[in-house]
Every structure is written in structure tokens, then in C-alpha cells.
Tab-separated table of C-alpha atoms in Angstrom:
chain	number	residue	atom	x	y	z
A	1	ASP	CA	-4.844	-19.011	-8.536
A	2	GLY	CA	-6.270	-15.506	-8.695
A	3	GLY	CA	-3.915	-12.671	-8.018
A	4	ILE	CA	-1.534	-9.987	-9.178
A	5	THR	CA	1.566	-10.952	-11.120
A	6	GLN	CA	4.463	-8.552	-11.401
A	7	SER	CA	7.511	-9.118	-13.559
A	8	PRO	CA	10.389	-9.063	-13.503
A	9	LYS	CA	11.069	-9.505	-9.814
A	10	TYR	CA	14.522	-7.974	-10.119
A	11	LEU	CA	15.717	-5.623	-12.832
A	12	PHE	CA	18.958	-3.793	-13.445
A	13	ARG	CA	19.148	-0.818	-15.739
A	14	LYS	CA	21.836	1.516	-16.919
A	15	GLU	CA	21.322	5.227	-16.502
A	16	GLY	CA	19.529	6.761	-19.463
A	17	GLN	CA	17.516	3.657	-20.311
A	18	ASN	CA	13.773	3.279	-20.090
A	19	VAL	CA	12.405	0.141	-18.487
A	20	THR	CA	8.887	-1.290	-18.345
A	21	LEU	CA	7.509	-3.207	-15.381
A	22	SER	CA	4.661	-5.587	-16.037
A	23	CYS	CA	1.552	-5.967	-13.877
A	24	GLU	CA	-1.230	-8.428	-14.692
A	25	GLN	CA	-4.281	-9.313	-12.624
A	26	ASN	CA	-6.911	-12.007	-13.029
A	27	LEU	CA	-9.161	-10.819	-10.215
A	28	ASN	CA	-11.446	-8.890	-12.579
A	29	HIS	CA	-10.825	-5.729	-10.586
A	30	ASP	CA	-11.554	-2.404	-12.192
A	31	ALA	CA	-8.949	-0.263	-10.472
A	32	MET	CA	-5.197	-0.716	-10.612
A	33	TYR	CA	-2.407	1.178	-8.882
A	34	TRP	CA	1.363	1.618	-8.960
A	35	TYR	CA	3.234	2.512	-5.806
A	36	ARG	CA	6.876	3.085	-5.086
A	37	GLN	CA	8.273	1.899	-1.748
A	38	ASP	CA	11.427	3.442	-0.306
A	39	PRO	CA	12.788	2.822	3.204
A	40	GLY	CA	11.271	5.245	5.700
A	41	GLN	CA	8.911	6.784	3.149
A	42	GLY	CA	6.148	4.233	3.023
A	43	LEU	CA	4.265	3.726	-0.215
A	44	ARG	CA	3.932	6.657	-2.568
A	45	LEU	CA	1.383	6.620	-5.373
A	46	ILE	CA	2.730	6.934	-8.900
A	47	TYR	CA	-0.337	6.352	-11.113
A	48	TYR	CA	-3.744	4.774	-10.817
A	49	SER	CA	-6.460	3.708	-13.202
A	50	GLN	CA	-10.147	3.121	-12.580
A	51	ILE	CA	-11.087	1.947	-16.027
A	52	VAL	CA	-9.574	0.852	-19.315
A	53	ASN	CA	-8.001	3.652	-21.362
A	54	ASP	CA	-8.056	6.062	-18.435
A	55	PHE	CA	-5.500	6.784	-15.702
A	56	GLN	CA	-4.580	9.560	-13.276
A	57	LYS	CA	-1.314	10.841	-11.897
A	58	GLY	CA	-0.536	10.114	-8.301
A	59	ASP	CA	1.773	12.054	-6.003
A	60	ILE	CA	5.064	11.229	-7.749
A	61	ALA	CA	4.218	10.705	-11.434
A	62	GLU	CA	7.136	12.657	-12.876
A	63	GLY	CA	9.460	10.422	-14.872
A	64	TYR	CA	6.928	7.611	-15.135
A	65	SER	CA	4.300	6.619	-17.691
A	66	VAL	CA	1.544	4.005	-17.780
A	67	SER	CA	-1.046	2.559	-20.120
A	68	ARG	CA	-4.293	0.680	-19.534
A	69	GLU	CA	-5.259	-0.922	-22.806
A	70	LYS	CA	-6.733	-4.000	-21.143
A	71	LYS	CA	-8.530	-4.428	-17.846
A	72	GLU	CA	-6.045	-7.069	-16.738
A	73	SER	CA	-2.873	-5.156	-17.496
A	74	PHE	CA	-1.305	-1.945	-16.173
A	75	PRO	CA	2.368	-1.679	-17.198
A	76	LEU	CA	4.619	1.014	-15.746
A	77	THR	CA	7.477	2.560	-17.703
A	78	VAL	CA	10.279	4.148	-15.731
A	79	THR	CA	11.806	6.672	-18.082
A	80	SER	CA	15.249	8.200	-18.135
A	81	ALA	CA	13.639	11.388	-16.817
A	82	GLN	CA	13.081	9.773	-13.399
A	83	LYS	CA	15.927	11.165	-11.333
A	84	ASN	CA	16.093	8.487	-8.665
A	85	PRO	CA	14.522	5.317	-10.074
A	86	THR	CA	16.177	2.734	-7.834
A	87	ALA	CA	13.308	1.467	-5.684
A	88	PHE	CA	10.820	-1.289	-4.981
A	89	TYR	CA	7.717	-0.974	-7.158
A	90	LEU	CA	4.371	-2.399	-6.117
A	91	CYS	CA	1.322	-2.939	-8.269
A	92	ALA	CA	-2.120	-3.377	-6.755
A	93	SER	CA	-5.710	-3.776	-7.827
A	94	SER	CA	-8.949	-2.913	-6.109
A	95	PRO	CA	-12.524	-4.109	-6.548
A	96	LYS	CA	-15.769	-2.219	-6.440
A	97	LYS	CA	-18.372	-2.893	-3.784
A	98	ALA	CA	-21.937	-1.846	-4.547
A	99	GLY	CA	-20.629	0.171	-7.488
A	100	ALA	CA	-18.062	2.153	-5.486
A	101	PHE	CA	-14.348	1.720	-5.033
A	102	THR	CA	-13.535	0.634	-1.503
A	103	GLY	CA	-9.823	1.285	-1.567
A	104	GLU	CA	-9.038	-2.246	-0.444
A	105	LEU	CA	-5.876	-3.164	-2.305
A	106	PHE	CA	-4.562	-6.518	-3.424
A	107	PHE	CA	-0.825	-6.378	-4.001
A	108	GLY	CA	1.634	-8.154	-6.219
A	109	GLU	CA	5.003	-9.309	-4.943
A	110	GLY	CA	6.797	-6.281	-6.296
A	111	SER	CA	9.629	-5.495	-8.697
A	112	ARG	CA	12.972	-4.259	-7.451
A	113	LEU	CA	14.656	-1.915	-9.906
A	114	THR	CA	18.306	-1.018	-9.545
A	115	VAL	CA	19.909	1.605	-11.727
A	116	LEU	CA	23.619	1.095	-12.197
B	1	ALA	CA	-4.200	17.013	0.009
B	2	GLN	CA	-4.922	14.075	2.238
B	3	SER	CA	-2.112	12.755	4.386
B	4	VAL	CA	-1.547	9.901	6.803
B	5	SER	CA	0.806	10.060	9.790
B	6	GLN	CA	2.308	7.120	11.587
B	7	HIS	CA	4.187	8.427	14.576
B	8	ASN	CA	6.169	5.357	15.504
B	9	HIS	CA	8.798	4.508	12.930
B	10	HIS	CA	10.455	1.648	14.750
B	11	VAL	CA	9.053	-0.231	17.728
B	12	ILE	CA	10.830	-2.958	19.671
B	13	LEU	CA	8.821	-5.142	22.051
B	14	SER	CA	9.319	-8.326	23.984
B	15	GLU	CA	6.997	-11.239	23.335
B	16	ALA	CA	3.707	-10.988	25.242
B	17	ALA	CA	3.920	-7.198	25.466
B	18	SER	CA	0.943	-5.158	24.316
B	19	LEU	CA	1.116	-3.204	21.086
B	20	GLU	CA	-0.432	0.053	19.974
B	21	LEU	CA	0.587	1.735	16.723
B	22	GLY	CA	-0.716	5.197	15.996
B	23	CYS	CA	-2.277	6.384	12.747
B	24	ASN	CA	-3.775	9.809	12.079
B	25	TYR	CA	-5.178	11.152	8.827
B	26	SER	CA	-5.975	14.624	7.607
B	27	TYR	CA	-9.192	14.244	5.598
B	28	GLY	CA	-12.347	15.640	7.231
B	29	GLY	CA	-15.065	13.693	5.459
B	30	THR	CA	-16.059	10.062	5.198
B	31	VAL	CA	-13.123	7.695	4.901
B	32	ASN	CA	-12.317	4.038	4.506
B	33	LEU	CA	-9.370	2.986	6.649
B	34	PHE	CA	-6.929	0.104	6.425
B	35	TRP	CA	-3.965	-1.496	8.082
B	36	TYR	CA	-1.639	-3.554	5.914
B	37	VAL	CA	1.257	-5.728	7.027
B	38	GLN	CA	4.443	-6.685	5.218
B	39	TYR	CA	6.236	-9.664	6.750
B	40	PRO	CA	9.914	-10.063	5.874
B	41	GLY	CA	10.229	-11.266	2.287
B	42	GLN	CA	6.488	-11.316	1.696
B	43	HIS	CA	4.084	-9.075	-0.142
B	44	LEU	CA	1.772	-6.579	1.505
B	45	GLN	CA	-1.447	-8.055	2.823
B	46	LEU	CA	-4.535	-6.663	4.446
B	47	LEU	CA	-4.637	-6.866	8.237
B	48	LEU	CA	-8.004	-5.181	8.798
B	49	LYS	CA	-10.308	-2.554	7.367
B	50	TYR	CA	-12.986	-0.092	8.425
B	51	PHE	CA	-15.744	1.067	6.100
B	52	SER	CA	-18.598	1.940	8.451
B	53	GLY	CA	-20.453	0.721	11.533
B	54	ASP	CA	-18.742	-0.480	14.712
B	55	PRO	CA	-15.611	1.642	15.115
B	56	LEU	CA	-13.766	-1.245	16.733
B	57	VAL	CA	-12.733	-3.633	14.006
B	58	LYS	CA	-11.040	-6.974	14.343
B	59	GLY	CA	-8.591	-8.378	11.875
B	60	ILE	CA	-6.446	-11.398	11.380
B	61	LYS	CA	-3.997	-12.806	13.930
B	62	GLY	CA	-5.609	-11.119	16.922
B	63	PHE	CA	-5.153	-7.541	15.726
B	64	GLU	CA	-7.812	-4.886	16.189
B	65	ALA	CA	-8.124	-1.195	15.439
B	66	GLU	CA	-10.337	1.579	16.727
B	67	PHE	CA	-11.645	4.391	14.561
B	68	ILE	CA	-12.048	7.619	16.554
B	69	LYS	CA	-13.590	10.131	14.184
B	70	SER	CA	-13.116	13.133	16.489
B	71	LYS	CA	-9.402	12.443	16.663
B	72	PHE	CA	-8.990	11.428	12.992
B	73	SER	CA	-7.271	8.326	14.290
B	74	PHE	CA	-7.228	4.609	13.504
B	75	ASN	CA	-4.793	3.025	15.942
B	76	LEU	CA	-3.780	-0.603	15.679
B	77	ARG	CA	-3.645	-2.763	18.800
B	78	LYS	CA	-2.770	-6.265	19.877
B	79	PRO	CA	-2.900	-7.382	23.531
B	80	SER	CA	0.039	-9.770	23.341
B	81	VAL	CA	2.545	-9.799	20.486
B	82	GLN	CA	4.438	-12.814	19.228
B	83	TRP	CA	7.809	-13.099	17.533
B	84	SER	CA	5.946	-13.866	14.289
B	85	ASP	CA	4.409	-10.372	14.373
B	86	THR	CA	7.775	-8.921	13.413
B	87	ALA	CA	6.924	-6.978	10.261
B	88	GLU	CA	6.299	-3.542	8.851
B	89	TYR	CA	2.821	-2.117	9.343
B	90	PHE	CA	1.195	0.487	7.120
B	91	CYS	CA	-1.911	2.546	7.699
B	92	ALA	CA	-3.884	3.650	4.599
B	93	VAL	CA	-6.836	5.939	3.927
B	94	ILE	CA	-9.195	6.561	1.042
B	95	PRO	CA	-11.758	9.378	1.252
B	96	GLY	CA	-15.305	8.404	0.359
B	97	GLY	CA	-16.048	8.829	-3.343
B	98	TYR	CA	-12.396	8.999	-4.310
B	99	GLN	CA	-10.053	6.382	-5.722
B	100	LYS	CA	-6.709	7.605	-4.404
B	101	VAL	CA	-5.374	5.496	-1.537
B	102	THR	CA	-2.786	7.246	0.636
B	103	PHE	CA	-0.376	5.362	2.875
B	104	GLY	CA	1.534	6.335	5.965
B	105	THR	CA	5.305	5.953	6.158
B	106	GLY	CA	5.059	2.642	7.983
B	107	THR	CA	6.121	1.299	11.381
B	108	LYS	CA	8.689	-1.438	11.705
B	109	LEU	CA	7.864	-3.744	14.585
B	110	GLN	CA	10.531	-5.990	16.005
B	111	VAL	CA	9.448	-8.552	18.577
B	112	ILE	CA	12.179	-10.050	20.707
B	113	PRO	CA	11.647	-13.634	21.892
């Protein structure tokens, strides 16, 4: 089945540790996104990438890093510099239509990170 | 910076009641607009979208939304809600020519049987 696969689904981390969340898509979409979801705050954009080897900061990029070495993969690293990392993280991808990005997002099931 | 406002944070309705959820955005140019839904325990999925053309768009499960450019609004409606519509609803906007998709804070809808 085509879709977005995020792993792990649940992750526990001690303070001071970095952790990497995986996101893989087989939809052949060019753009990929990482959002953070917190209760009452909606989805806030962390990073996004339109093309391999290129990515842009979103609204809350501090304490996070990403890479886009392959079209299918867009891993997110939550570093120890992120002050409040406990959250639900969502990865999404988006296709082009007539050469332009539409903004229509296809989401994975999410990864819930808890910092102990 | 673009922003999206959803005024209703938590809505409680009885089955068969009509629903309208507000969404306003701040960008003045061409936009693509979306409503997404997150059912309990499930991932976010697209409910409906507006790119251009008829400002009244229909989505899945009987939902519709109306784009009113002069009011920068894209309100979601459903004439008669069901218990299965209990979910969280998110409005999202992307300005034309950009790649950054901005979401509202979401509205939790609870439908009472």
C-alpha cells in the first residue's frame, strides 16, 4: 500500500539525549513536512523539504534537525537543545499538480515522544 | 507571517444538529484552503479542499465549506451531524506559490447521541 510510514510509534527518551524519528514515503511526492502537535495548539511546522538535499525551517525549528538525502526519507532529530520535546510528531508529504505544490498533505500515523 | 484562526476550540452538539466551524486566515493573495479531520486514534485525513473555481466545495461524509474571499474565511458546515463525526477538525492554508502549510489550532467536536 502507498503511504507514509513513521517509526517508532512511541518513544521514551531521557533528558539530554538526542532521538531520531523516521519518516518514509512511497507516494513519490516531492515535498515532505514535519509538524508537532500539542493539545490546544494545533499543528506547528518544524521543517519542510521540497527537494532532495534541500530543506527549510518552519515556525519552531529550534532544537530540531532534519536531512533529505533521499526522496523517500525525511528523518527528524530531536536534539537535547529542544526545551520541551514531549509531543506528538507528524510527518506528511505533498505532491505537485501541474508543476506546483498544492499544499495537500498526506499524513503518517505519528510518533509520540515522551521525555522522562 | 500567515496565520489561521479557528474560533471554536470545543463544540458540543446533539446528533442531527447543524454544524458550522469557523476558519479565518491572514494572507491577502491567492490561497489553497483545506479542512482536515482527526478521528480518535486515527491519523489526520483530508476532509475537503479548495484550489479555485466554485467557492462552495463538497467533501467526504456530507461536509462542505464555503470560501468567502472578502472575509478571508473558509467555514466548514454539515447540515446534520452524527455521533461518528466526533473528532478534531483543522483548517489549513497555503499561499499560492509557497510551500509552507499553516494550520489553525483545531476544533474538537463532540456529538452526543
